[in-house]
mmCIF file of C-alpha atoms in Angstrom:
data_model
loop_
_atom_site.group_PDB
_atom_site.id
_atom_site.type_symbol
_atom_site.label_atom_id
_atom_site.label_comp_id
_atom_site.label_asym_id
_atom_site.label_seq_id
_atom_site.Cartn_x
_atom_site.Cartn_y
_atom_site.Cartn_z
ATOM 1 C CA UNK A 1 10.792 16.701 -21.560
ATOM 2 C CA UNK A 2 9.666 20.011 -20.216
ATOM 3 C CA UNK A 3 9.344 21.206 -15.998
ATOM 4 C CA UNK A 4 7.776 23.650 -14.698
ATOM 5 C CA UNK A 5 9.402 25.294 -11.340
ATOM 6 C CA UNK A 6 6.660 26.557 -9.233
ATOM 7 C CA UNK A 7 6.958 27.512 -5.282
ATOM 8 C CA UNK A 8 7.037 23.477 -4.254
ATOM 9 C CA UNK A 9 6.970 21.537 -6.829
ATOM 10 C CA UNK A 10 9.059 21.056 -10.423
ATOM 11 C CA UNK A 11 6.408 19.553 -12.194
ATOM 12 C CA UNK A 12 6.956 18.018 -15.459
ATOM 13 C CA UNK A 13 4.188 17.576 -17.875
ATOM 14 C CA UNK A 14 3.866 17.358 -22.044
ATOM 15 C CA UNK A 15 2.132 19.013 -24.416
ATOM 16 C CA UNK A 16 0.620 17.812 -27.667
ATOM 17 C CA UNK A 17 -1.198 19.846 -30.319
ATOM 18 C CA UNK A 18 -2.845 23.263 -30.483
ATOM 19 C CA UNK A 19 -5.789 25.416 -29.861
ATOM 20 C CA UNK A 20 -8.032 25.661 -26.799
ATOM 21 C CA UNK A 21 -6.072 24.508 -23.840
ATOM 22 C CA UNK A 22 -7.253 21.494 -21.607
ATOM 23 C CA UNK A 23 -5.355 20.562 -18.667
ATOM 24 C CA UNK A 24 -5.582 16.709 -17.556
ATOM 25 C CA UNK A 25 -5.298 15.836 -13.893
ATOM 26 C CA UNK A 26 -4.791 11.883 -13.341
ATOM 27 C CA UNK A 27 -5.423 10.095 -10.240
ATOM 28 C CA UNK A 28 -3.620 9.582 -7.199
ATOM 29 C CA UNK A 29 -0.454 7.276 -7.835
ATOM 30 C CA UNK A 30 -0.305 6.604 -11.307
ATOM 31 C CA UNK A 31 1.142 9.312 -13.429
ATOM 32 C CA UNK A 32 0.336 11.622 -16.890
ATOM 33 C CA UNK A 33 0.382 8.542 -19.191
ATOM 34 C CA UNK A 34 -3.198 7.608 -17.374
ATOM 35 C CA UNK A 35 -4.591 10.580 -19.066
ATOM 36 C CA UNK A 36 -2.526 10.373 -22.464
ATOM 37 C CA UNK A 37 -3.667 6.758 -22.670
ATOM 38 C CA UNK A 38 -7.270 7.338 -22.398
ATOM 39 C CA UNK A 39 -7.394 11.128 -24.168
ATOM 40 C CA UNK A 40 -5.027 10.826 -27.039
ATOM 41 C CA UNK A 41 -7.314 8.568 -29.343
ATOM 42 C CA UNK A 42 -10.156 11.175 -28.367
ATOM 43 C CA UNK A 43 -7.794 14.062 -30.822
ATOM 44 C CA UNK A 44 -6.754 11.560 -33.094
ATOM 45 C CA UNK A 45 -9.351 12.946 -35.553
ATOM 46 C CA UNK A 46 -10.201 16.147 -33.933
ATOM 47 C CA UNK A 47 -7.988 19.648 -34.112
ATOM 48 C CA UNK A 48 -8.064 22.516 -32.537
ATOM 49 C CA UNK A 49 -7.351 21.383 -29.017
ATOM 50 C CA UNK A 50 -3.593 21.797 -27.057
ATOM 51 C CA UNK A 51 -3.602 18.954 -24.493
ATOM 52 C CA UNK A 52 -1.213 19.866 -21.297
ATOM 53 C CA UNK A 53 -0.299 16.306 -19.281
ATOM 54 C CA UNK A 54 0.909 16.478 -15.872
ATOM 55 C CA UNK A 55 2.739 14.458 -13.443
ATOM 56 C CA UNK A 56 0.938 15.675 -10.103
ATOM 57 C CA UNK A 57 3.587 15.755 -6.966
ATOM 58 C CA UNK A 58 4.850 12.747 -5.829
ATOM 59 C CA UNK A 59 4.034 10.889 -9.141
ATOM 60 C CA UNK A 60 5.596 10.355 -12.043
ATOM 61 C CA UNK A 61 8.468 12.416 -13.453
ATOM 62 C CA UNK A 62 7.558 15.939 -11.549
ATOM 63 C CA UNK A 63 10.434 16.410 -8.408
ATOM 64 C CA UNK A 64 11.179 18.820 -5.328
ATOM 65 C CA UNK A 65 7.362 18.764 -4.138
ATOM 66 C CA UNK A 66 8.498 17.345 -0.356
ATOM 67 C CA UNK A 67 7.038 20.833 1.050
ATOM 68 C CA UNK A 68 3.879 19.577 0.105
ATOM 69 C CA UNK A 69 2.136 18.785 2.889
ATOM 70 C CA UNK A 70 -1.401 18.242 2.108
ATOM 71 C CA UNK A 71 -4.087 18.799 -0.721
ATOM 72 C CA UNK A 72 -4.687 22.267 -0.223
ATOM 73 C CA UNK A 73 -0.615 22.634 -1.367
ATOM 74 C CA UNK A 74 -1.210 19.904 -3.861
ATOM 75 C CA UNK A 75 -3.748 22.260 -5.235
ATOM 76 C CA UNK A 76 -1.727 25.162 -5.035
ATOM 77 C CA UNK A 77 1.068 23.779 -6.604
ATOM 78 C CA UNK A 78 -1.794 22.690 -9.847
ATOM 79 C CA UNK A 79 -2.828 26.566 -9.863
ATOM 80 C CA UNK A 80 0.631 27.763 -10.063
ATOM 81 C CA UNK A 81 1.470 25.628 -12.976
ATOM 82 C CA UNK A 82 -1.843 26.679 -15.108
ATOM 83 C CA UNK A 83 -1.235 30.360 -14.324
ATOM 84 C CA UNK A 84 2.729 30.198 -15.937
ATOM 85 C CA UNK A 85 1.797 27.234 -18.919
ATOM 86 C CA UNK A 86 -1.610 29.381 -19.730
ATOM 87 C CA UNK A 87 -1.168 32.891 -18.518
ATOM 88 C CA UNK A 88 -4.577 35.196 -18.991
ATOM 89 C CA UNK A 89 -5.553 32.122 -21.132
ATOM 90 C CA UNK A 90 -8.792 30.250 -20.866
ATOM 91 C CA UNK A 91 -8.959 26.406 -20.751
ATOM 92 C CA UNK A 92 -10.954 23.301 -19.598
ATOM 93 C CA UNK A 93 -10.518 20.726 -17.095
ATOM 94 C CA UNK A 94 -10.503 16.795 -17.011
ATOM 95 C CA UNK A 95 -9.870 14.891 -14.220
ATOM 96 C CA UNK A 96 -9.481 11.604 -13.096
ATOM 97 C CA UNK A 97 -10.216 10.079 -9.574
ATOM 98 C CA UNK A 98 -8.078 12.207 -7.477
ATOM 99 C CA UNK A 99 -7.692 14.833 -10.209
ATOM 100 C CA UNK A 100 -11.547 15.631 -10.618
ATOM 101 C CA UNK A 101 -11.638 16.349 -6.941
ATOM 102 C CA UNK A 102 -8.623 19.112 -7.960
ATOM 103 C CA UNK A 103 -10.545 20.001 -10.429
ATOM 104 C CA UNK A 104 -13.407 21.039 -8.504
ATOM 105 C CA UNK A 105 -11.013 23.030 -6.201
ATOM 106 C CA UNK A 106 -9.960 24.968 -9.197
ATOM 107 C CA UNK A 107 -12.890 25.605 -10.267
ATOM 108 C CA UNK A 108 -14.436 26.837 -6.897
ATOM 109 C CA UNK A 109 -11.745 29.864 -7.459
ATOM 110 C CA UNK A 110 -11.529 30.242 -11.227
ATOM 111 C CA UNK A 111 -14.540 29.610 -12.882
ATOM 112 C CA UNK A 112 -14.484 32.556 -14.478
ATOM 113 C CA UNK A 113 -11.084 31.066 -17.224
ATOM 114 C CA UNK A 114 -12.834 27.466 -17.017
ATOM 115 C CA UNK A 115 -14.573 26.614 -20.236
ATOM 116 C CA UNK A 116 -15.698 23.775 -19.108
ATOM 117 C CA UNK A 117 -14.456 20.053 -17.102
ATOM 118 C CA UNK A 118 -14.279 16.204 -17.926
ATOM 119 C CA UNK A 119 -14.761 14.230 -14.558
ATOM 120 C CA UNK A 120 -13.750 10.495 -15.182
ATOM 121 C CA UNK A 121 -14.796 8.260 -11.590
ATOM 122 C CA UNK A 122 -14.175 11.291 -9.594
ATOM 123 C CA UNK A 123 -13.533 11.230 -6.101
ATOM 124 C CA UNK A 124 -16.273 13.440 -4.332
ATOM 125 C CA UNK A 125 -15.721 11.790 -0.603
ATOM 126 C CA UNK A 126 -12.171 12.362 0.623
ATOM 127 C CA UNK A 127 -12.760 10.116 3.737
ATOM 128 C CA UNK A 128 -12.968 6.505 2.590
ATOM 129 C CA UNK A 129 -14.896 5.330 4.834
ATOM 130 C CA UNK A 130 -17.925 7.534 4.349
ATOM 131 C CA UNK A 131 -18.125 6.751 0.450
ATOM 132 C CA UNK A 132 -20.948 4.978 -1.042
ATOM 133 C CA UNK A 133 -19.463 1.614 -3.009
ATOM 134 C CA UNK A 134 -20.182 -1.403 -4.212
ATOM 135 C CA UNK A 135 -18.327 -4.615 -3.257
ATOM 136 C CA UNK A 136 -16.034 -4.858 -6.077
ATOM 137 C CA UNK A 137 -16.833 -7.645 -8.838
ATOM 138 C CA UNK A 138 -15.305 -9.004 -11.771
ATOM 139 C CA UNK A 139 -18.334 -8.677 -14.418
ATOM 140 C CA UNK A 140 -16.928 -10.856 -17.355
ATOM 141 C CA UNK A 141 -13.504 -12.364 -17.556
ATOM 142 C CA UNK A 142 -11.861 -14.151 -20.455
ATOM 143 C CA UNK A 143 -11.184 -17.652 -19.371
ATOM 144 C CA UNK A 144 -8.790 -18.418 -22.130
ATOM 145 C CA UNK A 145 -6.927 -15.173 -21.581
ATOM 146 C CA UNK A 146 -6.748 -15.567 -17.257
ATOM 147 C CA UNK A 147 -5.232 -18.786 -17.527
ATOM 148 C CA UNK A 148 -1.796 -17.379 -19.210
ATOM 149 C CA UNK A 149 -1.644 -15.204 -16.207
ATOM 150 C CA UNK A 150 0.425 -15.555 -13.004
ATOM 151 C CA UNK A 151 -1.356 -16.141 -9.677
ATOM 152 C CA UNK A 152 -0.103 -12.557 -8.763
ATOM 153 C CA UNK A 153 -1.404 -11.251 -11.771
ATOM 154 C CA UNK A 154 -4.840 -12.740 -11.849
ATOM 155 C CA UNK A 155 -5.280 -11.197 -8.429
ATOM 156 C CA UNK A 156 -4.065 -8.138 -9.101
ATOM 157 C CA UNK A 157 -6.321 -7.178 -12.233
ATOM 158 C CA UNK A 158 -9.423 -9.005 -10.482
ATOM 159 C CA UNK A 159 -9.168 -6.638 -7.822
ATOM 160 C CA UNK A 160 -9.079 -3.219 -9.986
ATOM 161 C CA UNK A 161 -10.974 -4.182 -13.183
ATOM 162 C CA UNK A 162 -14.469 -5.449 -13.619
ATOM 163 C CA UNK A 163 -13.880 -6.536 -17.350
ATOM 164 C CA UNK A 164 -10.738 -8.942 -16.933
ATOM 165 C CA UNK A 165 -9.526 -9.712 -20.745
ATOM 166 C CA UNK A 166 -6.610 -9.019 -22.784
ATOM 167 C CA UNK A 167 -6.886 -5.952 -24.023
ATOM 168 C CA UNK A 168 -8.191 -4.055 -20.624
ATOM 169 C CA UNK A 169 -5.156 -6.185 -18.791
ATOM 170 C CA UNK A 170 -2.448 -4.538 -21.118
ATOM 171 C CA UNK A 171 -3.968 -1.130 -20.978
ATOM 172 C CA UNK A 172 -4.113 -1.194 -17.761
ATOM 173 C CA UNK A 173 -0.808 -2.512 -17.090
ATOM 174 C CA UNK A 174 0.912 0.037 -19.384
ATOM 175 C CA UNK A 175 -1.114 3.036 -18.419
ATOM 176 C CA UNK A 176 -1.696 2.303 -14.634
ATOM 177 C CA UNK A 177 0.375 0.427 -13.602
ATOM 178 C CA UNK A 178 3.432 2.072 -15.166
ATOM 179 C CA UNK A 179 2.857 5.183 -13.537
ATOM 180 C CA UNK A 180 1.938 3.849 -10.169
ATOM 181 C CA UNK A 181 5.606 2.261 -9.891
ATOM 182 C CA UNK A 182 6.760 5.575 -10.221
ATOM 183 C CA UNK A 183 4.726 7.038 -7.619
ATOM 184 C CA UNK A 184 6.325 8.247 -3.575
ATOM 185 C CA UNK A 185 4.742 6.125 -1.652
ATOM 186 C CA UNK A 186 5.604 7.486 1.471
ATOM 187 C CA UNK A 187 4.910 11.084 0.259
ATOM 188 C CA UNK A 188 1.524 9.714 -0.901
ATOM 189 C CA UNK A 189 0.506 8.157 2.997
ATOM 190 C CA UNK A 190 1.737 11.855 4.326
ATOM 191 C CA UNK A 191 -1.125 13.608 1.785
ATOM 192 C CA UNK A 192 -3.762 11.721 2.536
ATOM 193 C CA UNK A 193 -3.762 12.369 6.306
ATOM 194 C CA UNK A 194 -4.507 15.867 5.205
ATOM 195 C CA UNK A 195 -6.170 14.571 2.034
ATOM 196 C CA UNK A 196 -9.506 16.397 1.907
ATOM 197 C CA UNK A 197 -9.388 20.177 1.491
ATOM 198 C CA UNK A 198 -9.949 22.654 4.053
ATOM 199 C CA UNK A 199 -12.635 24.441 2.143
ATOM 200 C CA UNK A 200 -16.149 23.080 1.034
ATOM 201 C CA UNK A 201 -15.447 22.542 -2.259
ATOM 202 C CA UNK A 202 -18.484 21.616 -4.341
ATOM 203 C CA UNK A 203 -20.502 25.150 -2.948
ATOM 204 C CA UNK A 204 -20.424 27.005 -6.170
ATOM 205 C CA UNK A 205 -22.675 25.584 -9.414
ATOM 206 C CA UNK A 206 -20.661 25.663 -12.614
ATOM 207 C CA UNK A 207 -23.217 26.320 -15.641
ATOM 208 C CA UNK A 208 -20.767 25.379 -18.611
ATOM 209 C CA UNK A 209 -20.208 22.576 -20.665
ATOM 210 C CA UNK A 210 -19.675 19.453 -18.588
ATOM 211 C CA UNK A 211 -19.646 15.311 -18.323
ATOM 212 C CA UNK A 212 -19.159 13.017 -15.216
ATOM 213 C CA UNK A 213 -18.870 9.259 -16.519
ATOM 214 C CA UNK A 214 -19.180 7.311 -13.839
ATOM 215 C CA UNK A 215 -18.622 3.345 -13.610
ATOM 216 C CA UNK A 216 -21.332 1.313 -11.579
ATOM 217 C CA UNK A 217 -19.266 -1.824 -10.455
ATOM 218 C CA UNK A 218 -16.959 1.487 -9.228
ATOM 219 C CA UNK A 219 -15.520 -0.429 -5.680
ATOM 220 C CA UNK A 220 -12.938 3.027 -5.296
ATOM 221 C CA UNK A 221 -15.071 6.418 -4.873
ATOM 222 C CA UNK A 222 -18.782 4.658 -6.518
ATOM 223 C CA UNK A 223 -21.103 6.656 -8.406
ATOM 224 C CA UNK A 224 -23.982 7.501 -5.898
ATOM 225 C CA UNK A 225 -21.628 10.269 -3.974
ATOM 226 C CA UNK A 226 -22.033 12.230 -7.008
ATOM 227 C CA UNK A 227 -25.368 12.792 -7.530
ATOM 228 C CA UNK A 228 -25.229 14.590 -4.218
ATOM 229 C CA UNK A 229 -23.045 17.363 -6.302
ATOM 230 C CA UNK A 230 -25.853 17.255 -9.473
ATOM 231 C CA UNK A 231 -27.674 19.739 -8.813
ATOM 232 C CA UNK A 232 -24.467 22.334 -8.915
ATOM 233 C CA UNK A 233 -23.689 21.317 -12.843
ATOM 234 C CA UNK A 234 -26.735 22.574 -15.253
ATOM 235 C CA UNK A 235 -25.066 21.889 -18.303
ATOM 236 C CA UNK A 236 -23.375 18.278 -16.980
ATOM 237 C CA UNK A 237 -24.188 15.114 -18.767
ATOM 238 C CA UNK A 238 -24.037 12.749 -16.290
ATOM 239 C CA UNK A 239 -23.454 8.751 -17.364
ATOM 240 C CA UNK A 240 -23.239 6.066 -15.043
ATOM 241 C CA UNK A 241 -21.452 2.905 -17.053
ATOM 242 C CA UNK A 242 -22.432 -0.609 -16.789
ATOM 243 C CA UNK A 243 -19.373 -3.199 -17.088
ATOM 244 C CA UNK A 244 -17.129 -0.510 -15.721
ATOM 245 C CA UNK A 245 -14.812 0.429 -12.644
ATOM 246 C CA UNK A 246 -13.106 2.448 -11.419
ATOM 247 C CA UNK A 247 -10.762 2.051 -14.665
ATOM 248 C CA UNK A 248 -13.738 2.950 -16.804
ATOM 249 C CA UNK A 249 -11.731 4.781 -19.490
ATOM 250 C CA UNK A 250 -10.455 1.141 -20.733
ATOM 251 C CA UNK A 251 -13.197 -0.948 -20.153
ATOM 252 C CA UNK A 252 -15.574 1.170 -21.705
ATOM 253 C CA UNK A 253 -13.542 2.721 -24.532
ATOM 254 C CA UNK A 254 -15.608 3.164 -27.223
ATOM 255 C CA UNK A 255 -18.580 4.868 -24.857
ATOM 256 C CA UNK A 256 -15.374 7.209 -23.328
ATOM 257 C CA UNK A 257 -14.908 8.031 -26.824
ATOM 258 C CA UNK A 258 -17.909 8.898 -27.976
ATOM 259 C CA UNK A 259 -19.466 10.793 -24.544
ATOM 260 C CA UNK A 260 -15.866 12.683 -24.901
ATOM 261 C CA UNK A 261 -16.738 13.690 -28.366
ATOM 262 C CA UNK A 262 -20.102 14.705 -27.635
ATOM 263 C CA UNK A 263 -19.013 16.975 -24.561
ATOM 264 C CA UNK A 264 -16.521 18.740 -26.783
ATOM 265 C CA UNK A 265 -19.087 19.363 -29.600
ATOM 266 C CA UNK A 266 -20.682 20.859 -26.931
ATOM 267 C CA UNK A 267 -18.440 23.182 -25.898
ATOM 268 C CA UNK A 268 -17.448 23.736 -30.012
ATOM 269 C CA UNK A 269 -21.065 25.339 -29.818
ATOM 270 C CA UNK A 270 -20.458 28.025 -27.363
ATOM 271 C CA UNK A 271 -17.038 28.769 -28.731
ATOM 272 C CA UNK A 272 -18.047 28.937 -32.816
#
């Protein structure tokens, strides 16, 4: 178990393998084993690449963020820790949900060390109520497999997965979930009343290596927000998902996989 102690936070994250740093930013609640979970079977054939998993403040394992106040801080705090873990070091980015909207905020300052970024369903509209969504929808479900489940339980997966069967319901559960029991709650509600930056984040284009996957039955932060942000990624691939929400890592696996290898060939190009 490793920490790192930076001005508010003691943020504990892992790292596994080595080469050319990335740095994975889950989403807001769950915790580091989101990203593992989704990004581990991406390396399980492929070297060369030191993965560095985070607990962001007021999730998972990482402790002593309460002077944290909003996401400017939060971001701060995500700075701090790349600057000690990867001093004068180059790296890329992936983010998830929350994290790709960090992401973004790093890379507004420090594009310059960024090789290049992952965005899985980012969030590009802070303020709920002015994203674009969709209603959200259960696409296919496993009959057989939803009748074993509680009431509780059927509710609870039909409401954050589109693809309801056994294998998306336990991955889910273990890499979600988990983390999300974890999470502050009540540090969480004070965040996002200051949740959006105070800086326009997406006004600088980025012109390396990049992917945005992006589910279409996405009910959290949708896909159509982020075409508004296009046009400031020349080298993004940019993949909207059928049969996938806002958990699009597990219901679309093997696509995750293979867009995920095909960014990082990418980048293999420009760094050969």
């Amino acid at each position: 178990m490793s920490f790192c102690k930076v001005s508010k936070a003691n943020i504990y994250y892992e790292v596994i393998g080595t080469g050319t740093p990335i740095v994975m930013l889950h989403g807001y609640s769950p915790d580091h084993r989101l990203m593992k979970g989704c990004m581990e079977p991406v390396f399980a054939e492929r070297e060369g690449w030191k993965r560095i998993y985070i607990d962001l403040p007021g999730m998972g394992m990482t402790t002593d963020y309460e002077k944290i106040n909003n996401s400017d801080e939060m971001l701060e705090a995500v700075v701090e820790l790349i600057h000690d873990l990867l001093p004068n070091e180059r790296y890329l980015l992936v983010g998830e949900s929350y994290g790709g909207y960090l992401v973004r905020g790093i890379m507004r300052e420090y594009h310059e060390q960024i090789l290049g970024a992952a965005f899985i369903c980012p969030l590009i509209i802070p303020d709920k109520q002015n994203r674009t969504v969709p209603e959200q929808s259960v696409v296919s479900a496993d009959k057989e497999f939803i009748s074993t489940l509680t009431k509780e339980e059927q509710e609870d997966f039909s409401s954050h997965l589109v693809v309801l069967d056994e294998y998306n319901c336990h991955r889910y559960t273990n890499e979600v979930v988990a983390g999300q029991k974890n999470a502050d709650v009540e540090f969480l509600e004070k965040i996002q009343k200051n949740y959006r930056f105070s800086f326009p984040v997406d006004e600088i284009s980025f012109d390396k290596p990049c992917l945005f996957l992006l589910g279409k039955q996405d009910s959290m932060v949708g896909y159509k927000d982020a075409f508004d942000i296009l046009d400031k990624f020349p080298r993004a691939a940019f993949t909207i998902l059928d049969k996938a929400g806002h958990n699009l890592q597990i219901e679309q696996a093997n696509l995750f996989n293979s867009l995920m290898y095909e960014w990082l060939d990418r980048l293999e190009e420009i760094n050969d």
